[in-house]
Amino acid sequence: MQHIFHKGTDDTKPTLLLLHGTGGNEQSLVGLAQEIDATANLLSVRGNILENGMPRFFRRLAEGVFDIEDLIYRTQELNDFLTEAAQQYSFDRQRVIAIGYSNGANIAASLLFHYEDALAGAILHHPMVPRRGIELPVLQDVPIFIGAGTNDPLCSAQESTDLETLLTAAGAKVTTAWFDYGHQLTMSEVQAAKEWYDSINS
């Protein structure tokens, strides 16, 4: 998968996996990640799917309707890539925290839904429930931050609430922060994510 890796300056920190939204690329969230933790390893990945020329991490059939078969395939592809990247760049595969926005948050959530040890934690900005009606792996005490907009036209408040419920039921420790905005990513949301991140790494 097309990607960039920046070696961090603090080996005690996790590796931050950056997953962009539709139309983004491997550069899109680097600035955001540096706001969260400027000392951690950064692994930023570009989605392998193109929709009208815009990179995505998996196909969709319509707005808000995921191609589940492709989602499952692309989730496995990303999970396998993380294992290979950990060997290539010598970082701890068990200490990867995803930072995803929109489509990137959805593929990060899908990693959590499908693989018990894929992520050590996640910051999910405006995610949806990747799949319904499946049993999740045990996510005991995996820390997860959900950033949600009360007026998000693409990701309803119910989606965020349902995702929190499903992850919590699997054992994860979920913190959901609500903002009176739509689907955009605001500095107040980034600051809340940073405060949460600092609290789990203190």
CSV table of C-alpha atoms in Angstrom, one decimal:
chain,number,residue,atom,x,y,z
A,1,MET,CA,0.0,0.0,0.0
A,2,GLN,CA,1.3,3.5,-0.8
A,3,HIS,CA,2.4,5.1,2.4
A,4,ILE,CA,4.9,7.3,4.3
A,5,PHE,CA,6.7,6.5,7.5
A,6,HIS,CA,8.3,9.0,9.9
A,7,LYS,CA,10.4,7.6,12.7
A,8,GLY,CA,9.5,9.2,16.0
A,9,THR,CA,11.9,10.5,18.6
A,10,ASP,CA,10.3,8.7,21.6
A,11,ASP,CA,10.5,4.9,21.5
A,12,THR,CA,8.0,4.7,24.5
A,13,LYS,CA,5.2,6.1,22.3
A,14,PRO,CA,2.9,4.0,20.1
A,15,THR,CA,3.0,4.2,16.3
A,16,LEU,CA,0.2,6.4,14.9
A,17,LEU,CA,-1.5,4.9,11.9
A,18,LEU,CA,-3.1,7.7,9.8
A,19,LEU,CA,-6.1,6.9,7.6
A,20,HIS,CA,-7.5,9.7,5.5
A,21,GLY,CA,-11.0,10.5,4.4
A,22,THR,CA,-12.4,10.2,0.9
A,23,GLY,CA,-10.3,12.1,-1.6
A,24,GLY,CA,-7.4,12.4,0.8
A,25,ASN,CA,-3.9,10.8,0.7
A,26,GLU,CA,-1.0,9.8,2.8
A,27,GLN,CA,-0.1,13.5,3.5
A,28,SER,CA,-3.6,14.6,4.6
A,29,LEU,CA,-3.4,13.8,8.3
A,30,VAL,CA,0.3,14.3,9.0
A,31,GLY,CA,-0.3,17.8,10.5
A,32,LEU,CA,-3.2,16.4,12.6
A,33,ALA,CA,-1.0,13.6,13.9
A,34,GLN,CA,1.8,16.0,14.9
A,35,GLU,CA,-0.8,18.0,16.9
A,36,ILE,CA,-1.7,14.8,18.7
A,37,ASP,CA,1.9,13.6,19.3
A,38,ALA,CA,4.9,15.1,17.6
A,39,THR,CA,7.3,12.4,19.0
A,40,ALA,CA,5.6,9.2,17.9
A,41,ASN,CA,6.2,7.1,14.8
A,42,LEU,CA,3.8,8.0,12.0
A,43,LEU,CA,2.6,5.5,9.4
A,44,SER,CA,0.3,7.2,7.0
A,45,VAL,CA,-1.4,5.0,4.3
A,46,ARG,CA,-3.3,5.8,1.1
A,47,GLY,CA,-6.4,3.9,0.3
A,48,ASN,CA,-6.2,1.5,-2.6
A,49,ILE,CA,-9.6,2.2,-4.1
A,50,LEU,CA,-10.5,5.1,-6.4
A,51,GLU,CA,-14.0,6.6,-6.5
A,52,ASN,CA,-14.3,9.2,-9.3
A,53,GLY,CA,-10.5,9.6,-9.0
A,54,MET,CA,-10.6,10.1,-5.2
A,55,PRO,CA,-8.7,7.6,-3.0
A,56,ARG,CA,-10.7,5.6,-0.5
A,57,PHE,CA,-10.0,2.5,1.7
A,58,PHE,CA,-13.0,0.4,0.4
A,59,ARG,CA,-15.8,0.6,-2.1
A,60,ARG,CA,-19.3,1.8,-1.3
A,61,LEU,CA,-22.5,1.1,-3.2
A,62,ALA,CA,-24.0,4.5,-2.4
A,63,GLU,CA,-23.6,7.3,0.1
A,64,GLY,CA,-23.5,5.5,3.5
A,65,VAL,CA,-23.9,2.0,2.0
A,66,PHE,CA,-20.8,0.0,2.2
A,67,ASP,CA,-19.7,-2.8,-0.2
A,68,ILE,CA,-19.3,-5.3,2.7
A,69,GLU,CA,-17.4,-7.9,0.6
A,70,ASP,CA,-14.8,-5.3,-0.4
A,71,LEU,CA,-14.7,-3.9,3.1
A,72,ILE,CA,-13.8,-7.3,4.5
A,73,TYR,CA,-11.1,-7.8,1.8
A,74,ARG,CA,-9.6,-4.3,2.3
A,75,THR,CA,-9.6,-4.6,6.1
A,76,GLN,CA,-7.6,-7.8,5.8
A,77,GLU,CA,-5.3,-6.1,3.3
A,78,LEU,CA,-4.6,-3.3,5.7
A,79,ASN,CA,-4.1,-5.6,8.7
A,80,ASP,CA,-1.6,-7.6,6.7
A,81,PHE,CA,0.2,-4.5,5.6
A,82,LEU,CA,0.6,-3.3,9.2
A,83,THR,CA,2.3,-6.6,10.1
A,84,GLU,CA,4.7,-6.2,7.1
A,85,ALA,CA,5.3,-2.5,7.9
A,86,ALA,CA,6.1,-3.3,11.5
A,87,GLN,CA,8.9,-5.7,10.3
A,88,GLN,CA,10.1,-3.3,7.7
A,89,TYR,CA,10.3,-0.2,10.0
A,90,SER,CA,11.0,-2.1,13.3
A,91,PHE,CA,8.1,-0.8,15.3
A,92,ASP,CA,5.9,-2.7,17.8
A,93,ARG,CA,3.0,-4.3,16.0
A,94,GLN,CA,1.1,-4.5,19.3
A,95,ARG,CA,1.3,-0.8,19.9
A,96,VAL,CA,-0.4,0.8,16.9
A,97,ILE,CA,-3.0,3.5,17.5
A,98,ALA,CA,-5.1,4.5,14.5
A,99,ILE,CA,-6.2,8.1,13.7
A,100,GLY,CA,-8.9,8.0,11.1
A,101,TYR,CA,-11.2,10.5,9.6
A,102,SER,CA,-14.5,9.6,7.9
A,103,ASN,CA,-13.7,6.8,5.4
A,104,GLY,CA,-10.4,6.3,7.3
A,105,ALA,CA,-12.2,6.1,10.6
A,106,ASN,CA,-14.5,3.5,9.1
A,107,ILE,CA,-11.7,1.2,8.0
A,108,ALA,CA,-10.1,1.7,11.4
A,109,ALA,CA,-13.3,0.6,13.1
A,110,SER,CA,-13.5,-2.3,10.7
A,111,LEU,CA,-10.0,-3.4,11.9
A,112,LEU,CA,-11.4,-3.4,15.5
A,113,PHE,CA,-14.5,-5.3,14.4
A,114,HIS,CA,-12.6,-8.0,12.6
A,115,TYR,CA,-9.2,-8.5,14.4
A,116,GLU,CA,-8.7,-8.8,18.1
A,117,ASP,CA,-5.1,-7.5,18.1
A,118,ALA,CA,-5.1,-5.2,15.1
A,119,LEU,CA,-5.0,-1.9,17.1
A,120,ALA,CA,-4.0,-0.9,20.6
A,121,GLY,CA,-6.4,2.0,20.4
A,122,ALA,CA,-8.1,4.4,18.0
A,123,ILE,CA,-9.1,8.0,17.4
A,124,LEU,CA,-12.1,7.9,15.2
A,125,HIS,CA,-13.2,11.2,13.7
A,126,HIS,CA,-16.8,11.0,12.3
A,127,PRO,CA,-17.0,7.2,11.9
A,128,MET,CA,-19.9,4.9,11.0
A,129,VAL,CA,-20.7,1.3,12.1
A,130,PRO,CA,-18.7,-0.7,9.6
A,131,ARG,CA,-20.8,-3.9,9.9
A,132,ARG,CA,-23.9,-4.9,11.8
A,133,GLY,CA,-25.0,-8.3,12.9
A,134,ILE,CA,-21.6,-9.8,13.6
A,135,GLU,CA,-19.9,-10.8,16.8
A,136,LEU,CA,-16.9,-8.6,17.6
A,137,PRO,CA,-13.6,-9.9,18.9
A,138,VAL,CA,-12.7,-9.3,22.5
A,139,LEU,CA,-11.5,-5.7,22.8
A,140,GLN,CA,-10.9,-5.7,26.6
A,141,ASP,CA,-9.9,-2.2,27.7
A,142,VAL,CA,-8.9,-1.1,24.2
A,143,PRO,CA,-9.1,2.8,24.4
A,144,ILE,CA,-11.1,4.4,21.7
A,145,PHE,CA,-12.0,8.1,21.1
A,146,ILE,CA,-15.0,8.9,18.9
A,147,GLY,CA,-15.3,12.5,17.6
A,148,ALA,CA,-18.9,13.1,16.4
A,149,GLY,CA,-20.9,16.1,15.0
A,150,THR,CA,-24.4,16.7,16.2
A,151,ASN,CA,-25.3,18.1,12.8
A,152,ASP,CA,-23.3,15.7,10.6
A,153,PRO,CA,-25.2,15.1,7.4
A,154,LEU,CA,-23.0,12.1,6.4
A,155,CYS,CA,-22.8,10.3,9.8
A,156,SER,CA,-25.9,10.5,11.9
A,157,ALA,CA,-25.7,10.9,15.7
A,158,GLN,CA,-27.3,7.4,15.9
A,159,GLU,CA,-24.4,5.9,13.9
A,160,SER,CA,-21.9,7.3,16.5
A,161,THR,CA,-24.1,6.1,19.4
A,162,ASP,CA,-24.5,2.6,17.9
A,163,LEU,CA,-20.7,2.3,17.3
A,164,GLU,CA,-20.0,3.3,20.9
A,165,THR,CA,-22.5,0.7,22.1
A,166,LEU,CA,-21.1,-2.1,20.0
A,167,LEU,CA,-17.5,-1.4,20.9
A,168,THR,CA,-18.3,-1.0,24.6
A,169,ALA,CA,-20.1,-4.3,24.6
A,170,ALA,CA,-16.9,-5.9,23.2
A,171,GLY,CA,-15.0,-4.6,26.2
A,172,ALA,CA,-13.5,-1.4,24.8
A,173,LYS,CA,-13.1,1.8,26.8
A,174,VAL,CA,-14.9,4.3,24.6
A,175,THR,CA,-14.9,8.1,25.0
A,176,THR,CA,-17.3,9.9,22.7
A,177,ALA,CA,-17.0,13.7,22.3
A,178,TRP,CA,-19.8,15.7,20.6
A,179,PHE,CA,-19.4,18.9,18.7
A,180,ASP,CA,-22.0,21.2,17.3
A,181,TYR,CA,-20.7,20.9,13.8
A,182,GLY,CA,-21.3,18.8,10.7
A,183,HIS,CA,-18.8,16.4,9.0
A,184,GLN,CA,-15.8,18.8,9.1
A,185,LEU,CA,-12.9,18.2,11.4
A,186,THR,CA,-12.4,21.2,13.7
A,187,MET,CA,-9.6,22.3,16.0
A,188,SER,CA,-11.8,21.8,19.1
A,189,GLU,CA,-12.2,18.2,18.1
A,190,VAL,CA,-8.5,17.7,17.5
A,191,GLN,CA,-7.8,19.3,20.9
A,192,ALA,CA,-10.2,16.9,22.6
A,193,ALA,CA,-8.6,14.0,20.9
A,194,LYS,CA,-5.1,15.2,22.0
A,195,GLU,CA,-6.3,15.5,25.6
A,196,TRP,CA,-7.7,12.0,25.4
A,197,TYR,CA,-4.5,10.7,23.9
A,198,ASP,CA,-2.4,12.3,26.5
A,199,SER,CA,-4.5,10.8,29.2
A,200,ILE,CA,-4.0,7.2,28.0
A,201,ASN,CA,-0.2,7.8,27.5
A,202,SER,CA,0.5,9.5,30.8
